[in-house]
Each structure stands twice: as C-alpha cells, then as structure tokens.
Tab-separated table of C-alpha atoms in Angstrom:
chain	number	residue	atom	x	y	z
A	1	UNK	CA	-7.566	-109.856	2.518
A	2	UNK	CA	-10.219	-109.620	5.255
A	3	UNK	CA	-10.880	-105.996	4.359
A	4	UNK	CA	-11.220	-106.926	0.688
A	5	UNK	CA	-13.732	-109.690	1.506
A	6	UNK	CA	-15.694	-107.272	3.699
A	7	UNK	CA	-15.733	-104.742	0.903
A	8	UNK	CA	-17.001	-107.276	-1.638
A	9	UNK	CA	-19.657	-108.475	0.808
A	10	UNK	CA	-20.879	-104.941	1.432
A	11	UNK	CA	-21.179	-104.352	-2.315
A	12	UNK	CA	-23.151	-107.563	-2.756
A	13	UNK	CA	-25.534	-106.617	0.078
A	14	UNK	CA	-26.065	-103.187	-1.426
A	15	UNK	CA	-26.915	-104.620	-4.822
A	16	UNK	CA	-29.293	-107.132	-3.214
A	17	UNK	CA	-31.120	-104.462	-1.237
A	18	UNK	CA	-31.389	-102.240	-4.262
A	19	UNK	CA	-32.804	-105.108	-6.332
A	20	UNK	CA	-35.441	-105.912	-3.679
A	21	UNK	CA	-36.556	-102.305	-3.504
A	22	UNK	CA	-36.890	-102.195	-7.277
A	23	UNK	CA	-38.942	-105.411	-7.378
A	24	UNK	CA	-41.334	-104.167	-4.653
A	25	UNK	CA	-41.928	-100.902	-6.450
A	26	UNK	CA	-42.762	-102.753	-9.674
A	27	UNK	CA	-45.221	-105.093	-7.958
A	28	UNK	CA	-47.076	-102.358	-6.059
A	29	UNK	CA	-47.957	-100.412	-9.190
A	30	UNK	CA	-47.180	-96.925	-10.416
A	31	UNK	CA	-48.606	-95.180	-7.375
A	32	UNK	CA	-45.949	-96.639	-5.043
A	33	UNK	CA	-42.997	-96.589	-7.448
A	34	UNK	CA	-41.589	-93.255	-6.251
A	35	UNK	CA	-41.566	-94.138	-2.527
A	36	UNK	CA	-40.022	-97.513	-3.350
A	37	UNK	CA	-37.219	-95.823	-5.300
A	38	UNK	CA	-36.570	-93.332	-2.513
A	39	UNK	CA	-36.273	-96.075	0.061
A	40	UNK	CA	-33.910	-98.033	-2.140
A	41	UNK	CA	-31.793	-94.932	-2.810
A	42	UNK	CA	-31.554	-94.156	0.881
A	43	UNK	CA	-30.336	-97.667	1.673
A	44	UNK	CA	-27.901	-97.609	-1.218
A	45	UNK	CA	-26.514	-94.234	-0.099
A	46	UNK	CA	-26.004	-95.513	3.427
A	47	UNK	CA	-24.303	-98.695	2.257
A	48	UNK	CA	-22.206	-96.797	-0.254
A	49	UNK	CA	-20.981	-94.467	2.491
A	50	UNK	CA	-19.949	-97.507	4.491
A	51	UNK	CA	-18.094	-98.914	1.493
A	52	UNK	CA	-16.331	-95.600	0.852
A	53	UNK	CA	-15.257	-95.396	4.473
A	54	UNK	CA	-13.887	-98.933	4.274
A	55	UNK	CA	-12.058	-98.094	1.071
A	56	UNK	CA	-10.578	-94.968	2.655
A	57	UNK	CA	-9.325	-97.083	5.549
A	58	UNK	CA	-7.652	-99.404	3.059
A	59	UNK	CA	-6.086	-96.431	1.265
A	60	UNK	CA	-4.787	-95.024	4.556
A	61	UNK	CA	-3.190	-98.331	5.492
A	62	UNK	CA	-1.583	-98.587	2.064
A	63	UNK	CA	-0.468	-94.942	1.881
A	64	UNK	CA	3.203	-95.854	1.711
A	65	UNK	CA	2.634	-98.155	-1.256
A	66	UNK	CA	0.640	-95.427	-3.056
A	67	UNK	CA	3.594	-93.052	-2.729
A	68	UNK	CA	5.805	-95.583	-4.433
A	69	UNK	CA	3.253	-96.460	-7.105
A	70	UNK	CA	4.858	-96.660	-10.560
A	71	UNK	CA	4.816	-93.425	-12.558
A	72	UNK	CA	5.306	-95.318	-15.797
A	73	UNK	CA	4.313	-96.148	-18.435
A	74	UNK	CA	3.042	-92.656	-19.224
A	75	UNK	CA	1.633	-91.203	-22.444
A	76	UNK	CA	2.076	-87.486	-23.060
A	77	UNK	CA	1.077	-85.054	-25.781
A	78	UNK	CA	4.124	-83.030	-26.776
A	79	UNK	CA	4.099	-79.499	-28.185
A	80	UNK	CA	3.801	-80.778	-31.734
A	81	UNK	CA	0.566	-82.559	-30.758
A	82	UNK	CA	2.201	-85.999	-30.922
A	83	UNK	CA	1.325	-88.820	-28.523
A	84	UNK	CA	4.518	-90.031	-26.865
A	85	UNK	CA	4.582	-93.080	-24.593
A	86	UNK	CA	7.456	-93.451	-22.136
A	87	UNK	CA	7.636	-96.988	-20.799
A	88	UNK	CA	10.087	-96.487	-17.922
A	89	UNK	CA	11.733	-93.649	-16.046
A	90	UNK	CA	14.391	-92.266	-18.434
A	91	UNK	CA	17.923	-92.816	-17.173
A	92	UNK	CA	19.763	-91.450	-20.207
A	93	UNK	CA	18.671	-88.132	-21.696
A	94	UNK	CA	19.694	-86.200	-24.786
A	95	UNK	CA	18.785	-82.543	-25.245
A	96	UNK	CA	19.208	-80.940	-28.636
A	97	UNK	CA	18.010	-77.510	-27.528
A	98	UNK	CA	19.609	-75.068	-25.092
A	99	UNK	CA	16.266	-74.192	-23.490
A	100	UNK	CA	15.445	-77.807	-22.634
A	101	UNK	CA	19.020	-78.371	-21.445
A	102	UNK	CA	18.741	-75.425	-19.072
A	103	UNK	CA	15.461	-76.861	-17.799
A	104	UNK	CA	17.001	-80.294	-17.192
A	105	UNK	CA	19.641	-78.659	-14.996
A	106	UNK	CA	16.963	-76.783	-13.046
A	107	UNK	CA	15.161	-80.105	-12.511
A	108	UNK	CA	18.349	-81.679	-11.080
A	109	UNK	CA	18.714	-84.022	-14.046
A	110	UNK	CA	22.168	-83.009	-15.285
A	111	UNK	CA	23.635	-86.354	-14.182
A	112	UNK	CA	21.304	-88.133	-16.609
A	113	UNK	CA	22.244	-86.080	-19.664
A	114	UNK	CA	24.290	-88.131	-22.145
A	115	UNK	CA	24.262	-85.775	-25.115
A	116	UNK	CA	23.773	-82.078	-25.644
A	117	UNK	CA	23.278	-79.467	-28.349
A	118	UNK	CA	26.207	-77.966	-30.233
A	119	UNK	CA	28.248	-75.046	-28.849
A	120	UNK	CA	27.444	-75.972	-25.256
A	121	UNK	CA	30.843	-74.670	-24.207
A	122	UNK	CA	29.686	-71.180	-25.225
A	123	UNK	CA	26.872	-71.123	-22.671
A	124	UNK	CA	27.870	-69.628	-19.339
A	125	UNK	CA	24.966	-71.251	-17.469
A	126	UNK	CA	26.496	-74.695	-18.082
A	127	UNK	CA	29.962	-73.684	-16.928
A	128	UNK	CA	28.523	-72.125	-13.783
A	129	UNK	CA	26.089	-74.856	-12.784
A	130	UNK	CA	27.120	-78.113	-14.482
A	131	UNK	CA	30.532	-77.758	-16.164
A	132	UNK	CA	30.685	-81.495	-16.902
A	133	UNK	CA	28.011	-80.968	-19.572
A	134	UNK	CA	30.384	-79.032	-21.819
A	135	UNK	CA	32.443	-82.186	-22.380
A	136	UNK	CA	29.522	-84.360	-23.478
A	137	UNK	CA	29.011	-85.517	-27.085
A	138	UNK	CA	27.054	-82.911	-29.029
A	139	UNK	CA	24.192	-83.818	-31.329
A	140	UNK	CA	24.342	-80.709	-33.482
A	141	UNK	CA	21.775	-77.970	-33.815
A	142	UNK	CA	18.338	-77.426	-35.291
A	143	UNK	CA	20.038	-76.527	-38.572
A	144	UNK	CA	22.468	-79.467	-38.589
A	145	UNK	CA	21.216	-82.194	-36.265
A	146	UNK	CA	23.427	-85.276	-35.883
A	147	UNK	CA	20.787	-87.983	-36.124
A	148	UNK	CA	23.256	-90.864	-36.235
A	149	UNK	CA	25.289	-89.502	-33.332
A	150	UNK	CA	22.166	-89.049	-31.239
A	151	UNK	CA	20.955	-92.607	-31.866
A	152	UNK	CA	24.420	-93.983	-31.063
A	153	UNK	CA	24.098	-92.640	-27.520
A	154	UNK	CA	21.139	-95.027	-27.009
A	155	UNK	CA	19.093	-92.502	-25.016
A	156	UNK	CA	15.848	-93.328	-23.239
A	157	UNK	CA	14.423	-89.900	-24.029
A	158	UNK	CA	15.392	-87.163	-26.475
A	159	UNK	CA	14.103	-83.583	-26.243
A	160	UNK	CA	14.211	-81.563	-29.465
A	161	UNK	CA	12.885	-78.219	-30.748
A	162	UNK	CA	9.791	-78.231	-32.932
A	163	UNK	CA	11.902	-77.616	-36.044
A	164	UNK	CA	13.287	-81.165	-35.791
A	165	UNK	CA	10.025	-83.060	-36.324
A	166	UNK	CA	11.523	-85.161	-39.113
A	167	UNK	CA	14.416	-86.249	-36.912
A	168	UNK	CA	11.959	-87.091	-34.140
A	169	UNK	CA	10.081	-89.442	-36.440
A	170	UNK	CA	13.257	-91.226	-37.457
A	171	UNK	CA	14.390	-91.668	-33.842
A	172	UNK	CA	11.019	-93.065	-32.853
A	173	UNK	CA	11.253	-95.576	-35.694
A	174	UNK	CA	14.394	-96.752	-33.898
A	175	UNK	CA	12.454	-97.190	-30.661
A	176	UNK	CA	13.667	-93.960	-28.993
A	177	UNK	CA	11.107	-91.727	-27.267
A	178	UNK	CA	11.219	-88.095	-28.386
A	179	UNK	CA	9.489	-84.989	-27.042
A	180	UNK	CA	9.213	-81.965	-29.312
A	181	UNK	CA	9.036	-78.645	-27.461
A	182	UNK	CA	8.160	-75.127	-28.567
A	183	UNK	CA	8.418	-72.551	-25.741
A	184	UNK	CA	7.694	-69.485	-27.868
A	185	UNK	CA	5.667	-67.556	-25.266
A	186	UNK	CA	4.988	-67.619	-21.520
A	187	UNK	CA	2.165	-70.149	-21.752
A	188	UNK	CA	4.124	-72.482	-24.000
A	189	UNK	CA	7.157	-72.222	-21.715
A	190	UNK	CA	5.025	-73.262	-18.742
A	191	UNK	CA	3.546	-76.083	-20.805
A	192	UNK	CA	7.046	-77.272	-21.734
A	193	UNK	CA	8.131	-77.306	-18.087
A	194	UNK	CA	5.122	-79.446	-17.126
A	195	UNK	CA	5.718	-81.751	-20.106
A	196	UNK	CA	9.391	-82.438	-19.387
A	197	UNK	CA	8.721	-82.791	-15.663
A	198	UNK	CA	5.984	-85.379	-16.289
A	199	UNK	CA	8.277	-87.321	-18.617
A	200	UNK	CA	11.103	-87.388	-16.065
A	201	UNK	CA	9.051	-87.718	-12.854
A	202	UNK	CA	10.246	-84.371	-11.486
A	203	UNK	CA	6.907	-82.599	-11.022
A	204	UNK	CA	7.627	-81.314	-7.518
A	205	UNK	CA	10.862	-79.652	-8.622
A	206	UNK	CA	9.097	-78.176	-11.660
A	207	UNK	CA	6.330	-76.815	-9.453
A	208	UNK	CA	8.898	-75.073	-7.264
A	209	UNK	CA	10.312	-73.463	-10.418
A	210	UNK	CA	6.870	-72.334	-11.548
A	211	UNK	CA	6.029	-71.091	-8.059
A	212	UNK	CA	9.126	-68.877	-8.103
A	213	UNK	CA	8.033	-67.399	-11.425
A	214	UNK	CA	4.492	-66.858	-10.170
A	215	UNK	CA	5.769	-65.144	-7.017
A	216	UNK	CA	7.898	-62.741	-9.051
A	217	UNK	CA	5.020	-62.018	-11.425
A	218	UNK	CA	2.818	-61.200	-8.438
A	219	UNK	CA	5.509	-58.993	-6.878
A	220	UNK	CA	5.926	-57.036	-10.103
A	221	UNK	CA	2.184	-56.785	-10.614
A	222	UNK	CA	1.658	-55.258	-7.183
A	223	UNK	CA	4.664	-52.952	-7.322
A	224	UNK	CA	3.794	-51.627	-10.785
A	225	UNK	CA	0.001	-51.591	-10.514
A	226	UNK	CA	-0.246	-47.796	-10.785
A	227	UNK	CA	2.982	-47.077	-12.648
A	228	UNK	CA	3.158	-45.430	-16.047
A	229	UNK	CA	4.160	-47.711	-18.917
A	230	UNK	CA	6.967	-46.174	-20.981
A	231	UNK	CA	7.431	-47.254	-24.590
A	232	UNK	CA	10.218	-49.832	-24.877
A	233	UNK	CA	11.942	-50.936	-28.067
A	234	UNK	CA	13.754	-54.270	-27.870
A	235	UNK	CA	16.487	-54.519	-30.498
A	236	UNK	CA	17.575	-57.911	-31.841
A	237	UNK	CA	20.997	-59.512	-31.696
A	238	UNK	CA	22.050	-59.126	-35.338
A	239	UNK	CA	20.639	-55.686	-36.093
A	240	UNK	CA	19.399	-52.644	-34.196
A	241	UNK	CA	16.508	-52.515	-36.633
A	242	UNK	CA	15.348	-56.063	-35.841
A	243	UNK	CA	12.621	-56.291	-33.212
A	244	UNK	CA	9.993	-58.528	-31.616
A	245	UNK	CA	6.281	-57.890	-32.053
A	246	UNK	CA	3.352	-58.471	-29.744
A	247	UNK	CA	3.080	-62.211	-30.458
A	248	UNK	CA	6.545	-62.989	-29.115
A	249	UNK	CA	7.867	-63.922	-25.694
A	250	UNK	CA	9.891	-60.699	-25.466
A	251	UNK	CA	6.716	-58.604	-25.587
A	252	UNK	CA	5.397	-60.375	-22.477
A	253	UNK	CA	8.724	-59.679	-20.768
A	254	UNK	CA	8.355	-55.946	-21.421
A	255	UNK	CA	4.757	-55.884	-20.211
A	256	UNK	CA	5.576	-57.684	-16.947
A	257	UNK	CA	8.340	-55.144	-16.316
A	258	UNK	CA	5.857	-52.274	-16.500
A	259	UNK	CA	6.548	-51.169	-20.045
A	260	UNK	CA	4.728	-51.110	-23.379
A	261	UNK	CA	6.270	-52.762	-26.427
A	262	UNK	CA	6.860	-50.001	-28.972
A	263	UNK	CA	6.538	-52.643	-31.710
A	264	UNK	CA	3.253	-54.061	-30.417
A	265	UNK	CA	1.502	-53.378	-33.730
A	266	UNK	CA	3.680	-56.063	-35.367
A	267	UNK	CA	1.855	-59.397	-35.251
A	268	UNK	CA	4.523	-61.647	-36.783
A	269	UNK	CA	5.688	-64.516	-34.598
A	270	UNK	CA	9.356	-63.952	-35.415
A	271	UNK	CA	11.878	-61.123	-35.462
A	272	UNK	CA	11.025	-58.414	-37.995
A	273	UNK	CA	13.255	-55.893	-39.762
A	274	UNK	CA	12.012	-52.311	-39.643
A	275	UNK	CA	13.277	-48.938	-40.936
A	276	UNK	CA	14.757	-45.973	-39.110
A	277	UNK	CA	11.640	-44.042	-40.078
A	278	UNK	CA	9.433	-46.583	-38.352
A	279	UNK	CA	11.547	-46.548	-35.203
A	280	UNK	CA	11.473	-42.752	-35.061
A	281	UNK	CA	7.695	-42.805	-35.553
A	282	UNK	CA	7.338	-45.104	-32.540
A	283	UNK	CA	9.774	-42.842	-30.653
A	284	UNK	CA	10.495	-45.251	-27.758
A	285	UNK	CA	11.498	-43.862	-24.375
A	286	UNK	CA	13.827	-46.807	-23.801
A	287	UNK	CA	15.872	-48.952	-26.168
A	288	UNK	CA	16.975	-52.341	-24.850
A	289	UNK	CA	19.601	-54.335	-26.737
A	290	UNK	CA	19.463	-58.120	-26.832
A	291	UNK	CA	21.919	-59.781	-24.462
A	292	UNK	CA	23.973	-61.161	-27.345
A	293	UNK	CA	23.781	-58.107	-29.601
A	294	UNK	CA	26.574	-57.828	-32.147
A	295	UNK	CA	26.697	-54.033	-31.664
A	296	UNK	CA	27.074	-51.829	-28.604
A	297	UNK	CA	25.205	-49.222	-26.608
A	298	UNK	CA	27.708	-46.674	-27.913
A	299	UNK	CA	26.825	-47.639	-31.492
A	300	UNK	CA	23.196	-46.772	-30.820
A	301	UNK	CA	23.877	-43.564	-28.914
A	302	UNK	CA	26.146	-42.235	-31.665
A	303	UNK	CA	23.994	-43.316	-34.612
A	304	UNK	CA	23.073	-40.028	-36.391
A	305	UNK	CA	19.891	-41.621	-37.729
A	306	UNK	CA	18.582	-41.879	-34.157
A	307	UNK	CA	19.402	-38.392	-32.969
A	308	UNK	CA	15.718	-37.515	-32.794
A	309	UNK	CA	14.709	-40.588	-30.762
A	310	UNK	CA	13.684	-39.890	-27.146
A	311	UNK	CA	15.553	-42.931	-25.782
A	312	UNK	CA	18.807	-41.789	-27.408
A	313	UNK	CA	18.346	-38.126	-26.476
A	314	UNK	CA	17.776	-39.066	-22.826
A	315	UNK	CA	20.513	-41.708	-22.727
A	316	UNK	CA	18.025	-44.490	-21.973
A	317	UNK	CA	19.773	-47.215	-23.942
A	318	UNK	CA	20.657	-50.436	-22.081
A	319	UNK	CA	21.736	-53.980	-22.878
A	320	UNK	CA	20.082	-57.018	-21.328
A	321	UNK	CA	22.617	-58.920	-19.195
A	322	UNK	CA	23.817	-62.231	-20.604
A	323	UNK	CA	26.410	-63.218	-18.023
A	324	UNK	CA	24.606	-66.455	-17.195
A	325	UNK	CA	22.023	-66.849	-19.953
A	326	UNK	CA	19.824	-64.792	-22.254
A	327	UNK	CA	16.870	-63.577	-20.175
A	328	UNK	CA	15.358	-62.048	-23.314
A	329	UNK	CA	14.624	-65.571	-24.586
A	330	UNK	CA	12.149	-68.149	-23.214
A	331	UNK	CA	14.563	-69.954	-20.892
A	332	UNK	CA	13.200	-71.353	-17.592
A	333	UNK	CA	14.592	-68.268	-15.822
A	334	UNK	CA	13.080	-65.877	-18.356
A	335	UNK	CA	11.143	-64.113	-15.591
A	336	UNK	CA	14.489	-62.585	-14.599
A	337	UNK	CA	14.379	-60.520	-17.786
A	338	UNK	CA	11.284	-58.786	-16.452
A	339	UNK	CA	12.834	-58.515	-12.988
A	340	UNK	CA	15.936	-56.785	-14.384
A	341	UNK	CA	13.989	-54.572	-16.793
A	342	UNK	CA	11.579	-53.430	-14.065
A	343	UNK	CA	14.590	-52.002	-12.219
A	344	UNK	CA	15.572	-50.051	-15.341
A	345	UNK	CA	12.100	-48.699	-16.090
A	346	UNK	CA	10.935	-48.146	-12.498
A	347	UNK	CA	13.938	-47.946	-10.161
A	348	UNK	CA	11.852	-46.177	-7.521
A	349	UNK	CA	9.354	-49.067	-7.361
A	350	UNK	CA	11.642	-52.011	-8.113
A	351	UNK	CA	14.908	-51.293	-6.389
A	352	UNK	CA	18.261	-52.613	-7.464
A	353	UNK	CA	18.525	-54.582	-4.200
A	354	UNK	CA	15.140	-56.257	-4.750
A	355	UNK	CA	16.039	-57.212	-8.302
A	356	UNK	CA	19.465	-58.532	-7.342
A	357	UNK	CA	17.989	-60.516	-4.474
A	358	UNK	CA	15.450	-62.228	-6.729
A	359	UNK	CA	18.115	-63.092	-9.309
A	360	UNK	CA	20.443	-64.556	-6.669
A	361	UNK	CA	17.597	-66.555	-5.111
A	362	UNK	CA	16.735	-68.110	-8.453
A	363	UNK	CA	20.240	-69.253	-9.362
A	364	UNK	CA	21.104	-70.406	-5.855
A	365	UNK	CA	17.887	-72.469	-5.654
A	366	UNK	CA	17.853	-74.052	-9.100
A	367	UNK	CA	21.449	-73.896	-10.353
A	368	UNK	CA	23.588	-73.884	-7.224
A	369	UNK	CA	25.534	-70.634	-7.642
A	370	UNK	CA	25.171	-67.004	-6.612
A	371	UNK	CA	24.705	-64.774	-9.638
A	372	UNK	CA	26.020	-61.651	-7.897
A	373	UNK	CA	29.289	-63.423	-7.087
A	374	UNK	CA	29.769	-65.436	-10.268
A	375	UNK	CA	28.528	-63.004	-12.909
A	376	UNK	CA	29.675	-59.605	-11.751
A	377	UNK	CA	30.898	-57.384	-14.577
C-alpha cells in the first residue's frame, strides 16, 4: 500500500511540474516556448524514470504472484479464422482428429482426453504411449462425426479438423468451445501447435516440441548444404499413381531430406492421380511409398510399366515406416519423415545411427517410449 501511495504521489508531482513548465512557456511568449518545453521534458523524464524504477521494484516483489496470474479467459483465432473464447482452463478435452490427438499426448494432456476420433485402436502411437485412450468413447470421423455423442461427454474444449465447421457451430451453440485446425503444411502445423498449447496452457511443452523440430531442421540443413538433390516421387496410400504436389506437406518433407519432389509442377493442394507416362517423364531416382500403402515395394519393382524408370532399375524403392505413426503426414513428429528420408537419400551424410538417435530422442521425450525397442520390424 505504501508503495502504491508513493507511486501515485510521484505521478501527481510529475503532472504538476509538467503543467507549470507549460504555463511558463505560454506566458513568456513564443521566443521562450522551446526552452520551456525542454525543461519540462527533462523533469518529466527524470520523474518518469523514478516511477518506472518504483514500479519495477513492485513487480519484483510480486514476481511469485505474476507467475500464478490467471491464463484465462483467453480469446484465440483458430485455423478457420474464428474467434474462440475459452473461459477457464479446459479439464475435459475431446479430439476428433488423429493429428490433434497425437499433439495432446505430446503436450502431456492424455489424462484430460474424454473422447477421441474413430478407429483409435488402429493407431500404434496410442497403444505405445497412452493405451488407455483406445478405450475412450469415439466421436466418429470427419465423414461421420457423432455430434450428439460428443456433446454428451460435456467437454470443456473440442478440437476438430477444418472439414467439421458445421459441427463446430452447433457445439458452440450448446456452449462448448471448439477449435478448428488445419495443419496442411509446415507453417500451419506450427500454428496449430501454438494454438492448442495456448488453449490448454501448455506453451512451454509446445515450445520444447518446436525446438526439437527446429534443431533437426538445422542439423539436416547443415549436413545437406552441398548435397545433390535427387528426384523423389512420393506415392500415395491407395494407388502408386497418386502423388503430392508442391503445395502439400509431403513436398516440404522431401525438400528437408535433401531431395526434389518429382511432382513439384503439380500445384493442387490434395493428392493427384497421374499416368504412367507422366511418371516415366519425371523419371524419379527414388520412389517412396506412403507408410500405409495398400500395395508393396515388390509390386512396384515388378510392374512392367515402370521398367524404364530409374528408381525401379536401380532398386531405389522404399516404404515410409509407419510402426508408430505416419511420418508422411503432418503429425507433430512429422520432422521424423525428413530425418528418415535423409538417411535413404544421403546415407553418407545422414547416417543410420544419427537418424535412429533422433527418432528415439523424440519418442522418449514426448511419448515415453523408445522407438528402436518398441517398433523394430
């Protein structure tokens, strides 16, 4: 209280001195107005410095209370551009999207999840890091979302993919906060991580996650700075002739790994079907199958239509690992797709041991298991 009174008194004195200086300059005429203003400014600056010092002292003495200052209510702009206000720290979460669910685990929030997307029992990352999640009520998928089931869980916060905007509006009409997310490229994935962390008051954990990604990006950048960039064709899960163009997350993954996306000329923001003729014209040096491809490496190597492709002729056909999760999709650990692929494209610069070490570090730090022990083929 004494410090507050002193602060108010100092402010009053400053205002009084400033007013006197202004009056004197007005009475002495235009010739003395500039000196009068300078004098007043000098006094004000000195008094202001004293006030700031006093305020800093107050802040230092109240540092503990600042640390415990309430984080809520908070208003955020989600990835659909909607303003979402969260009144209190969410204690019950529902995630209708596997990418946001994976992020919640990485942020140590699995104990707060009350509902989860459909087919959770099919995702190895849940079984390995938080097996209790597979027994939770499921709220469906983006194609068939269970709006009534989600509302019945009475969540404090629901996280949904952008495709479920209509459902988000209905839930908010019921008084339930909803964040819509859309991690379709590296920047949007980072934005989603910041968004969810701000909503759940887990910024420090999120920053550690982002720092890991940044460190791996820097490591790859330095190791591959002078490396050649072989042409890489990434084949989709349903068809060998489905691929991702330059606008998609998978193209960034290839670039970070020291490769060049053979399909870079495609500008669509979704998977595109091409012809054998087009693939042969691109003539990739490597073909990488999606982690959940419905066909095999052998199918590609023995396909007579691809006999003239460099990747097939040289035996450079690989499948992205999916033992924990799909690194060829924008999951929080998506950087591991680039880490793994760099070892395929540039084994002399990115050794198998370096890649395995980075992968183990990630899962041990953010998911509590060793990848090399839990996901060995």
